[in-house]
PDB file of C-alpha atoms in Angstrom:
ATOM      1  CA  UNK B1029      -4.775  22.500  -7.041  1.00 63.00           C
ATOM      2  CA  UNK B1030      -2.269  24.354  -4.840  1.00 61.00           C
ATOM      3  CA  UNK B1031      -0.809  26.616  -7.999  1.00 61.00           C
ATOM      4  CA  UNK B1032      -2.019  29.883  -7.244  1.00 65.00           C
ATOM      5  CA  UNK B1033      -0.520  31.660  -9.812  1.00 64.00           C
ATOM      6  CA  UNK B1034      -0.561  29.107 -12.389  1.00 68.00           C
ATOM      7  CA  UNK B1035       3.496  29.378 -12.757  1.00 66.00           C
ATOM      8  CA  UNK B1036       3.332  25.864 -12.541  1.00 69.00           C
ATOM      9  CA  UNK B1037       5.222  25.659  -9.607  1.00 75.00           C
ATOM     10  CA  UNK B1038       4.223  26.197  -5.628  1.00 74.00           C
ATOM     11  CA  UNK B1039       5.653  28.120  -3.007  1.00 72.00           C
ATOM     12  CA  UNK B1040       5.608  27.844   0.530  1.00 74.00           C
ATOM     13  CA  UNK B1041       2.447  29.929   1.137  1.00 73.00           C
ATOM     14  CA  UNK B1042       0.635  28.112  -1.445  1.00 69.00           C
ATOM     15  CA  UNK B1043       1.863  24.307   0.026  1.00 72.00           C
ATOM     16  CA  UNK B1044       0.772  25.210   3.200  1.00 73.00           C
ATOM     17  CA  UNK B1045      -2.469  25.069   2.165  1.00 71.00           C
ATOM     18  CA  UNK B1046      -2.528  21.766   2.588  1.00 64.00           C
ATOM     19  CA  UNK B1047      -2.463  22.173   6.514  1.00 62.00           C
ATOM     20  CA  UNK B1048      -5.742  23.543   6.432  1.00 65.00           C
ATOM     21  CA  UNK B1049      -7.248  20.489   4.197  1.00 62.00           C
ATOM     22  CA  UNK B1050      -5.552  17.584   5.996  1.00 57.00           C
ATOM     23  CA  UNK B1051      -5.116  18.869  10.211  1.00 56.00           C
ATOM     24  CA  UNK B1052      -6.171  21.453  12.044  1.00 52.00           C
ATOM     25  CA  UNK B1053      -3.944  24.219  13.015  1.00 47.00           C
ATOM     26  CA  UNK B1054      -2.567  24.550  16.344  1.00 45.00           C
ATOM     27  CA  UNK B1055      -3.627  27.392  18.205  1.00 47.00           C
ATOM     28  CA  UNK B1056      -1.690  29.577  19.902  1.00 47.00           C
ATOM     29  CA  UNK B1057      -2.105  29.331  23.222  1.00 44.00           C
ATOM     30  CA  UNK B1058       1.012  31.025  24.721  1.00 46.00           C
ATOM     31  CA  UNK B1059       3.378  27.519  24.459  1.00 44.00           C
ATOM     32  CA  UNK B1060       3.364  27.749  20.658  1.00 44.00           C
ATOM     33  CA  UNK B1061       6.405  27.702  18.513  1.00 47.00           C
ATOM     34  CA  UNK B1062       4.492  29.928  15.823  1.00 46.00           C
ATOM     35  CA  UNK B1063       6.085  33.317  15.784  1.00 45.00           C
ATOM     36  CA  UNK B1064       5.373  36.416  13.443  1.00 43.00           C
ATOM     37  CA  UNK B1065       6.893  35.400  10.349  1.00 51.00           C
ATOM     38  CA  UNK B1066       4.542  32.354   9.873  1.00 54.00           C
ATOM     39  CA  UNK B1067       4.224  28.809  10.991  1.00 55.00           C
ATOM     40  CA  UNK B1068       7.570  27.162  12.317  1.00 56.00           C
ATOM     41  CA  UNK B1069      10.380  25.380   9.851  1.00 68.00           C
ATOM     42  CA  UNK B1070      10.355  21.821   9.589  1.00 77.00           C
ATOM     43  CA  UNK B1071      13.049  19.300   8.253  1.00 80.00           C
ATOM     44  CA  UNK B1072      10.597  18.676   5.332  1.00 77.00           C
ATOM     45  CA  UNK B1073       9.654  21.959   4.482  1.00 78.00           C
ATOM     46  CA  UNK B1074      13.333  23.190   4.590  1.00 81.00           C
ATOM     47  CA  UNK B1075      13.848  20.489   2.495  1.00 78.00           C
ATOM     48  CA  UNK B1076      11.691  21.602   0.082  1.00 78.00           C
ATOM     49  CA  UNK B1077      11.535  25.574   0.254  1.00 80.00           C
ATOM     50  CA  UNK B1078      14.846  25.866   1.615  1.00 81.00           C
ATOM     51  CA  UNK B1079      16.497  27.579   4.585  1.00 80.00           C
ATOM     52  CA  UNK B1080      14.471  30.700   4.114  1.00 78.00           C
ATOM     53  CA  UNK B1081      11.774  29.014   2.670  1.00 76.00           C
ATOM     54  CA  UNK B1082      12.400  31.277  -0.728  1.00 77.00           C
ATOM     55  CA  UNK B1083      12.369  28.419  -2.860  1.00 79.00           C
ATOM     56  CA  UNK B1084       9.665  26.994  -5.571  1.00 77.00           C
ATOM     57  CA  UNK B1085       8.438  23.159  -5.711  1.00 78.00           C
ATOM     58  CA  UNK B1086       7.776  22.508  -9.340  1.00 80.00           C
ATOM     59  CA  UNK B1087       5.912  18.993 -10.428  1.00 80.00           C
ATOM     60  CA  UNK B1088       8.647  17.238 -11.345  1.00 85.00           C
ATOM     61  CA  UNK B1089      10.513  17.760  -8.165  1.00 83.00           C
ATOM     62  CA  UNK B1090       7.491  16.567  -5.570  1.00 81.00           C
ATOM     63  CA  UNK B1091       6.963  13.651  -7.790  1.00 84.00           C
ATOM     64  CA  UNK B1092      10.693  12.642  -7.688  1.00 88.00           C
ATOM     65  CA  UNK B1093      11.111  13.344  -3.572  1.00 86.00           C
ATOM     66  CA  UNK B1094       7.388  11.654  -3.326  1.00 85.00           C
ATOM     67  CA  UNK B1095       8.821   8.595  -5.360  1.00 89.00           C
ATOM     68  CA  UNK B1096      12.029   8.433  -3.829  1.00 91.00           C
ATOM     69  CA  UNK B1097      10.238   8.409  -0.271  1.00 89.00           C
ATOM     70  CA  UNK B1098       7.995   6.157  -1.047  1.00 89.00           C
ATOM     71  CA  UNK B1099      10.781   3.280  -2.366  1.00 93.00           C
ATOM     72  CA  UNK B1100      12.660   3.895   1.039  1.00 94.00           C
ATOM     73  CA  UNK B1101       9.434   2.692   2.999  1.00 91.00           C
ATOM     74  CA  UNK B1102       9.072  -0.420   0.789  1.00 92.00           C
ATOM     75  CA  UNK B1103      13.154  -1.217   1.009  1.00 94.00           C
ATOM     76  CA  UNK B1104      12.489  -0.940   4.840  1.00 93.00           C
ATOM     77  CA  UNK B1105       9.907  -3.401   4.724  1.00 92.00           C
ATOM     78  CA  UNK B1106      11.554  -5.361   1.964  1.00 95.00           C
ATOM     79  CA  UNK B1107      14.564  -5.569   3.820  1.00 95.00           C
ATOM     80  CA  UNK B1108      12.948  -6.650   7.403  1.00 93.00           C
ATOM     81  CA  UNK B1109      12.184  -9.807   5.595  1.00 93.00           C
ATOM     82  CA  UNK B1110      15.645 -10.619   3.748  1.00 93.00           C
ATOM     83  CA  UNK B1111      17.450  -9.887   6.140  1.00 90.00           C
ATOM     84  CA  UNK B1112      19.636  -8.058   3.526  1.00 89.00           C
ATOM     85  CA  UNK B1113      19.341 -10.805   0.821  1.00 93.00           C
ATOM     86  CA  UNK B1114      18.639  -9.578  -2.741  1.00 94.00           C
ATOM     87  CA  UNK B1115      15.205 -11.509  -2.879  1.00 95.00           C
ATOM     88  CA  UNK B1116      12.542 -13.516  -0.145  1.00 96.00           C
ATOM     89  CA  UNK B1117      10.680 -15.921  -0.504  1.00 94.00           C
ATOM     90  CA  UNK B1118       6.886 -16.567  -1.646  1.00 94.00           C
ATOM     91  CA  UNK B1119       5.801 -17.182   2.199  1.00 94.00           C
ATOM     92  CA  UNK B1120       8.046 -13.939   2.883  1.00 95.00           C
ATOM     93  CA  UNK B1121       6.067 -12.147   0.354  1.00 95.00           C
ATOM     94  CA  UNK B1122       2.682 -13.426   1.466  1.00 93.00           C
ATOM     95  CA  UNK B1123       3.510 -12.628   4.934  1.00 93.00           C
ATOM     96  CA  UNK B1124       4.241  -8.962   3.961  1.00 91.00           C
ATOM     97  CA  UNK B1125       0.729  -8.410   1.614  1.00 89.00           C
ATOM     98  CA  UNK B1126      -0.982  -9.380   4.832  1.00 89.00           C
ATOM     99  CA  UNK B1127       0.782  -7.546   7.278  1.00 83.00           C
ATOM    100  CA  UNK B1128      -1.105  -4.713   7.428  1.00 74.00           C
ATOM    101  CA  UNK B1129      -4.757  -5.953   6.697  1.00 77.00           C
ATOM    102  CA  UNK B1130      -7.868  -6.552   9.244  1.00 72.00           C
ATOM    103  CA  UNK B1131      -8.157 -10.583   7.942  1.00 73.00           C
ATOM    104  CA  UNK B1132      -9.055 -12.663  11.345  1.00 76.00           C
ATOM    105  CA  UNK B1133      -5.623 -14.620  11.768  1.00 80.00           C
ATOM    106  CA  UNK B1134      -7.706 -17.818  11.104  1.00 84.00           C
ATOM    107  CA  UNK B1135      -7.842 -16.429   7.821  1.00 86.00           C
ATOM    108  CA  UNK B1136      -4.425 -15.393   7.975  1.00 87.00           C
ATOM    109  CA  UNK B1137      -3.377 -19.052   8.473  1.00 91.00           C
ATOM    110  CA  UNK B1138      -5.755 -20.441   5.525  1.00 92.00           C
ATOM    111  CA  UNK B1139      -3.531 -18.352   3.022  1.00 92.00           C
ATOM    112  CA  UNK B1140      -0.079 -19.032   4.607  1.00 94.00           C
ATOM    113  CA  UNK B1141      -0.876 -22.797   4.424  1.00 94.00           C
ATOM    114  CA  UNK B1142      -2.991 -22.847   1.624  1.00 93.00           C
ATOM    115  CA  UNK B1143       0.699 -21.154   0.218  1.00 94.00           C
ATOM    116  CA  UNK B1144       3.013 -23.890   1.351  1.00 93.00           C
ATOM    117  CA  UNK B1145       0.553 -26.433   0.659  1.00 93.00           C
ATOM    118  CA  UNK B1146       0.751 -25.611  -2.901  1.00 92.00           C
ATOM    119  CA  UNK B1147       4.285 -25.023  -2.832  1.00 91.00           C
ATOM    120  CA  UNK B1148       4.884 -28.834  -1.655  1.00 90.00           C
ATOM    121  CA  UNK B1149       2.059 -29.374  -4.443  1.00 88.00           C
ATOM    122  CA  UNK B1150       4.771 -27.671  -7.202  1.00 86.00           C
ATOM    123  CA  UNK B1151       2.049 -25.236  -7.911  1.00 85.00           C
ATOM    124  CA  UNK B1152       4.560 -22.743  -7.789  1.00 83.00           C
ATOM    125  CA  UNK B1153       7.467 -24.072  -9.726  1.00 78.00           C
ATOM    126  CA  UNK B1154       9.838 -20.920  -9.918  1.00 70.00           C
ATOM    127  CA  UNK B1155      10.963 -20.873  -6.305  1.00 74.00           C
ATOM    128  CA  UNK B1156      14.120 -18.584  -7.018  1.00 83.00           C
ATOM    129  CA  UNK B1157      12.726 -15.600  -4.705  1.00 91.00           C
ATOM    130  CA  UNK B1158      11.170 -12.209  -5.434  1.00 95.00           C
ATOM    131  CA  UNK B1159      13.377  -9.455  -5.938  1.00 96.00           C
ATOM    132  CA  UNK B1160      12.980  -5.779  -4.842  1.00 96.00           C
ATOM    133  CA  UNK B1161      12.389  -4.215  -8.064  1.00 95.00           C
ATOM    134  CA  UNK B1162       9.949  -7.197  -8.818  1.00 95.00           C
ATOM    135  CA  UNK B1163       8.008  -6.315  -4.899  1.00 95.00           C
ATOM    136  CA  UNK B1164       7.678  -2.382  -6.204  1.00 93.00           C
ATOM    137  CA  UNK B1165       6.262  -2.974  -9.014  1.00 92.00           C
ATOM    138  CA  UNK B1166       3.862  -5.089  -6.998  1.00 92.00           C
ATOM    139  CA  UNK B1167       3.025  -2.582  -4.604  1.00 89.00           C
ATOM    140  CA  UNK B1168       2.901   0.215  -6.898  1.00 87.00           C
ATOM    141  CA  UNK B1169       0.492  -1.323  -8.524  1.00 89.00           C
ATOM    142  CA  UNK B1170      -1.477  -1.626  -5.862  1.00 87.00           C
ATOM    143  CA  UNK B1171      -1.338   2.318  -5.523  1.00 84.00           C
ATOM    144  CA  UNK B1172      -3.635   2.204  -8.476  1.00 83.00           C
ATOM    145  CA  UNK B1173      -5.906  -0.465  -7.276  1.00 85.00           C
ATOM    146  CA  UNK B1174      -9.074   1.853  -7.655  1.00 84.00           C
ATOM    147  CA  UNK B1175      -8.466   1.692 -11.608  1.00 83.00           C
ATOM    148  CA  UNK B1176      -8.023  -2.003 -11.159  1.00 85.00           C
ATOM    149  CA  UNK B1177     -10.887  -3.076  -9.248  1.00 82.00           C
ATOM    150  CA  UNK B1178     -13.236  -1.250 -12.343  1.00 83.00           C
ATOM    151  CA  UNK B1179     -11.610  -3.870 -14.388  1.00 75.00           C
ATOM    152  CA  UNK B1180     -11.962  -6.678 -11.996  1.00 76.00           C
ATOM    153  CA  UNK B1181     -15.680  -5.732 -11.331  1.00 78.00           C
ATOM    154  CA  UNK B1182     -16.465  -5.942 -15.228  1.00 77.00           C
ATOM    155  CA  UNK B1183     -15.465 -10.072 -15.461  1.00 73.00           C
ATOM    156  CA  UNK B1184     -17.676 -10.210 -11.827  1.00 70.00           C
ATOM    157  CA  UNK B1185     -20.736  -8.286 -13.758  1.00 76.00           C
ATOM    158  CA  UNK B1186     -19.946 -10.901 -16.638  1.00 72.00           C
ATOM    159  CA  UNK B1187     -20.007 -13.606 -13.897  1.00 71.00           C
ATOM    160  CA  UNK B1188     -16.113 -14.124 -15.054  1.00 73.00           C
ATOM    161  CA  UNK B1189     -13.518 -15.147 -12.651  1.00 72.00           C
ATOM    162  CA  UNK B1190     -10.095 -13.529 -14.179  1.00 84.00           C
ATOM    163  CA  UNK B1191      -7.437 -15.589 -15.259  1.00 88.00           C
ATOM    164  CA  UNK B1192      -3.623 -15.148 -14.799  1.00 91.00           C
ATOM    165  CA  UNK B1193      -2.960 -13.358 -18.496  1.00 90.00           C
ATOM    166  CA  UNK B1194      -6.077 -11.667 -18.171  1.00 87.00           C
ATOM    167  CA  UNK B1195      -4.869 -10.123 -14.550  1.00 90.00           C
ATOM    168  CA  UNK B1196      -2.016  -8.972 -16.025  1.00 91.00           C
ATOM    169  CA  UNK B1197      -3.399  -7.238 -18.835  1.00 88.00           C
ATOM    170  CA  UNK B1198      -5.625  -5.734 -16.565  1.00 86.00           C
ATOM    171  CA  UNK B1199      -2.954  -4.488 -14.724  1.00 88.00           C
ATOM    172  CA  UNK B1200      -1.294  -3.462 -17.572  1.00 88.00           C
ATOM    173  CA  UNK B1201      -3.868  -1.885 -18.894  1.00 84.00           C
ATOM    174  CA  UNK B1202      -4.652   0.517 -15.124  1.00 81.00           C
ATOM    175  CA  UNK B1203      -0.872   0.918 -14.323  1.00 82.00           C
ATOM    176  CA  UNK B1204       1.198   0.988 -17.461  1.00 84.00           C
ATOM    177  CA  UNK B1205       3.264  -1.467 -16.094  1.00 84.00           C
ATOM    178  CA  UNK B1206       3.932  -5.095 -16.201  1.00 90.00           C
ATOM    179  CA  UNK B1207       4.265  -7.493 -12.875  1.00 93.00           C
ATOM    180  CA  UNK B1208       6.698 -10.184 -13.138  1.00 93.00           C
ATOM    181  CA  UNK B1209       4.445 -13.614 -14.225  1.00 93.00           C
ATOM    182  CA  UNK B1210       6.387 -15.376 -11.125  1.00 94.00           C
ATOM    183  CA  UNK B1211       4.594 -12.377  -8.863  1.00 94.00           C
ATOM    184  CA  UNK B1212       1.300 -12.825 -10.138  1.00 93.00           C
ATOM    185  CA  UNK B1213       1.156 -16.982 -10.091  1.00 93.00           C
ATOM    186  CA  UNK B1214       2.191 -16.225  -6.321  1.00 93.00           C
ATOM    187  CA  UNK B1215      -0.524 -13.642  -5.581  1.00 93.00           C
ATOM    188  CA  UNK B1216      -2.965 -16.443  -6.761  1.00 92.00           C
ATOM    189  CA  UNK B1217      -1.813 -19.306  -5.196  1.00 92.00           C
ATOM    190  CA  UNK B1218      -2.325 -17.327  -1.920  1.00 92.00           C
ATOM    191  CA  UNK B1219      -5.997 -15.676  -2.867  1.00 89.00           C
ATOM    192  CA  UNK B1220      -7.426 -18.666  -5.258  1.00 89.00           C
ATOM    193  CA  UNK B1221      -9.476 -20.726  -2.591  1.00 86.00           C
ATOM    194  CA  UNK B1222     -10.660 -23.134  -4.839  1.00 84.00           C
ATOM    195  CA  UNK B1223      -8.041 -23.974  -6.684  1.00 85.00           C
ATOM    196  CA  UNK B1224      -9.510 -23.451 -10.082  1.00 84.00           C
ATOM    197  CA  UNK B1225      -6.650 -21.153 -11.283  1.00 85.00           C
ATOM    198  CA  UNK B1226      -9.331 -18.187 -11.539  1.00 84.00           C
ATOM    199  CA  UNK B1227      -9.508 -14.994  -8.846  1.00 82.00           C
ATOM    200  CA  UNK B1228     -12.488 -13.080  -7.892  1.00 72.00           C
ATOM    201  CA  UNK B1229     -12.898  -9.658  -6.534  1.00 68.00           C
ATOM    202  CA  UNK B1230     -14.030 -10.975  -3.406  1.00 69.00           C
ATOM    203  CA  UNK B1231     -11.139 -12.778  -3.044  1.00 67.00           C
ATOM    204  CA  UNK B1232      -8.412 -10.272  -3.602  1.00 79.00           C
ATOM    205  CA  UNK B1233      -9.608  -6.810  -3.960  1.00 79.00           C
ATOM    206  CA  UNK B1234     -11.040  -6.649  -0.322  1.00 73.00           C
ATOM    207  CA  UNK B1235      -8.054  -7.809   1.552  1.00 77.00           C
ATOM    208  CA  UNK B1236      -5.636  -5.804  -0.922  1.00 80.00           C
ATOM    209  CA  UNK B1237      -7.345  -2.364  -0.183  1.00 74.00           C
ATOM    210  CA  UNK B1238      -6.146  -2.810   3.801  1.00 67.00           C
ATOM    211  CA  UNK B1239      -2.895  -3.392   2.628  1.00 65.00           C
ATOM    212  CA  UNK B1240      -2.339  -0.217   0.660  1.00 60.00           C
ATOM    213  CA  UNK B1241      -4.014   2.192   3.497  1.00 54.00           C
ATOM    214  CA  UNK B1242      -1.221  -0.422   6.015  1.00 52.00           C
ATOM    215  CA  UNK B1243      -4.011  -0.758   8.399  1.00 48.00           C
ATOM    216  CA  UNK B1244      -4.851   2.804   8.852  1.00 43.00           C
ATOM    217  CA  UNK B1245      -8.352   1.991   8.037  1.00 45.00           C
ATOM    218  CA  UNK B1246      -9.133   0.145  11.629  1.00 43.00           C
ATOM    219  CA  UNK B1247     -10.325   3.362  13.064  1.00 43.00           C
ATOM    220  CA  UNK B1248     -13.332   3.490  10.823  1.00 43.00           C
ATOM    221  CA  UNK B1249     -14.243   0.536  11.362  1.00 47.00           C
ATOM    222  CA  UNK B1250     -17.275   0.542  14.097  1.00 49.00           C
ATOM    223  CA  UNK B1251     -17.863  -2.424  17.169  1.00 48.00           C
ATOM    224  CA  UNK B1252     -19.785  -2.447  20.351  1.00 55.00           C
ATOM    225  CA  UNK B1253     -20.587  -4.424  22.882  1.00 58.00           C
ATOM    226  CA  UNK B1254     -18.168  -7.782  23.606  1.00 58.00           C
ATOM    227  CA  UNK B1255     -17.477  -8.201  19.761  1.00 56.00           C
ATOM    228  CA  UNK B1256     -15.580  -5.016  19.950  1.00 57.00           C
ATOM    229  CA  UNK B1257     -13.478  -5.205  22.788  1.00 56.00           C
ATOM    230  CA  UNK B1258     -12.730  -9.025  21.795  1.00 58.00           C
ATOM    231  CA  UNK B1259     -11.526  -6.798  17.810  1.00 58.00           C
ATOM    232  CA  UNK B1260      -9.557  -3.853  19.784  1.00 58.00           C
ATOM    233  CA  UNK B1261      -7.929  -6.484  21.911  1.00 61.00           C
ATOM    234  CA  UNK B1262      -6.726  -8.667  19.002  1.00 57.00           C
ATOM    235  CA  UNK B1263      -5.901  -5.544  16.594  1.00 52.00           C
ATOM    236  CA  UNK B1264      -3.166  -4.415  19.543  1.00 55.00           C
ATOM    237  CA  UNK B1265      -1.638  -7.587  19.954  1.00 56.00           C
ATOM    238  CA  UNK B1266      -1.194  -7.466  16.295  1.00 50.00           C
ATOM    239  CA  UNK B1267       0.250  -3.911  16.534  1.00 48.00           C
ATOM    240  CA  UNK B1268       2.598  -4.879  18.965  1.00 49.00           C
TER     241      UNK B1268
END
């Protein structure tokens, strides 16, 4: 999209492009930092043009530094919960896929205890953690939860709640990849209300799709009146 000269690689001109897509510019009105030779350096576009911006980003290179950046974020968050153990737990995990999603708490306390309830139960009978390779693949997946949701919505249109084998061949099937069976029996004893060992779309795909856009959603979402103020007050204490 940004390869102006189909070289297959962009330069700085040509990634700065996306300024004009994504923000406004700032306009210079005297306390700029903009000066003749263009807009000013930053620590990621040194990073990724150079010192005098000279260099070319090919494919390969953005997909590796957008990678890379994106594991650091999820080790952050990863580690908050061990607290520098290899793995957490299945309420750790829980508590992390609903960290950043609009659920009421009420609901937020149905799936924590509908968790450990099921936990006590044995429901979930490897209980040796989730690892951090294991919680990437998880989330990555996610990152491709458009693809999945087609899938999901075919067994709805069929009036078929999906299975555990046939989620993860449907993930298989949208990512490439595999999630770890202990991942998947977790994400279902948090998201199957009924028990029944079956998942819905309602019942995942809505509260998943906060969690990948981490809350960043909130400001489309419309209130007026008391309703509103009562939701802005509760999504700052959240934020807190």
């Amino acid at each position: 999209m940004f390869d102006r000269d189909g070289n297959q690689k962009v330069d700085r001109q040509e990634f700065l492009v996306l300024e004009e897509i994504f923000g406004k510019k700032t306009e210079d009105d005297g306390s700029s930092e903009s000066s003749p030779q263009g807009p000013p350096k930053t620590t990621l576009m040194t990073h990724l043009f150079g010192q005098k911006g000279m260099d070319s980003l090919d494919f390969n290179t953005f997909f590796k530094f957008m990678d890379n950046l994106q594991t650091e974020v999820l080790e952050l968050e990863f580690l908050h919960f061990s607290k520098g153990m290899p793995v957490i737990n299945e309420e750790e995990f829980a508590e992390i896929l609903l960290r950043y999603t609009n659920a009421a708490e009420t609901d937020r306390d149905e799936y924590m205890q509908r968790l450990r309830t099921r936990i006590d139960n044995g429901q979930v009978p490897n209980q040796n953690g989730i690892t951090f390779p294991e919680f990437k693949d998880f989330c990555q997946f996610l990152n491709n939860l458009d693809d999945f949701s087609i899938a999901m919505r075919m067994y709805t249109i069929a009036n078929q709640p999906i299975a555990q084998s046939e989620f993860m061949r449907a993930v298989k099937i949208s990512t490439g990849h595999d999630i770890a069976p202990h991942v998947v029996n977790t994400v279902y004893q948090i998201f199957d209300k009924d028990g029944d060992g079956k998942l819905s779309d309602k019942e995942f795909i809505g509260v998943m799709k906060d969690r990948v856009h981490r809350g960043f959603r909130y400001h489309l979402m419309k209130y007026e009146g008391w309703e509103g103020w009562k939701s802005c007050v509760k999504h700052e204490m959240k934020t807190r």
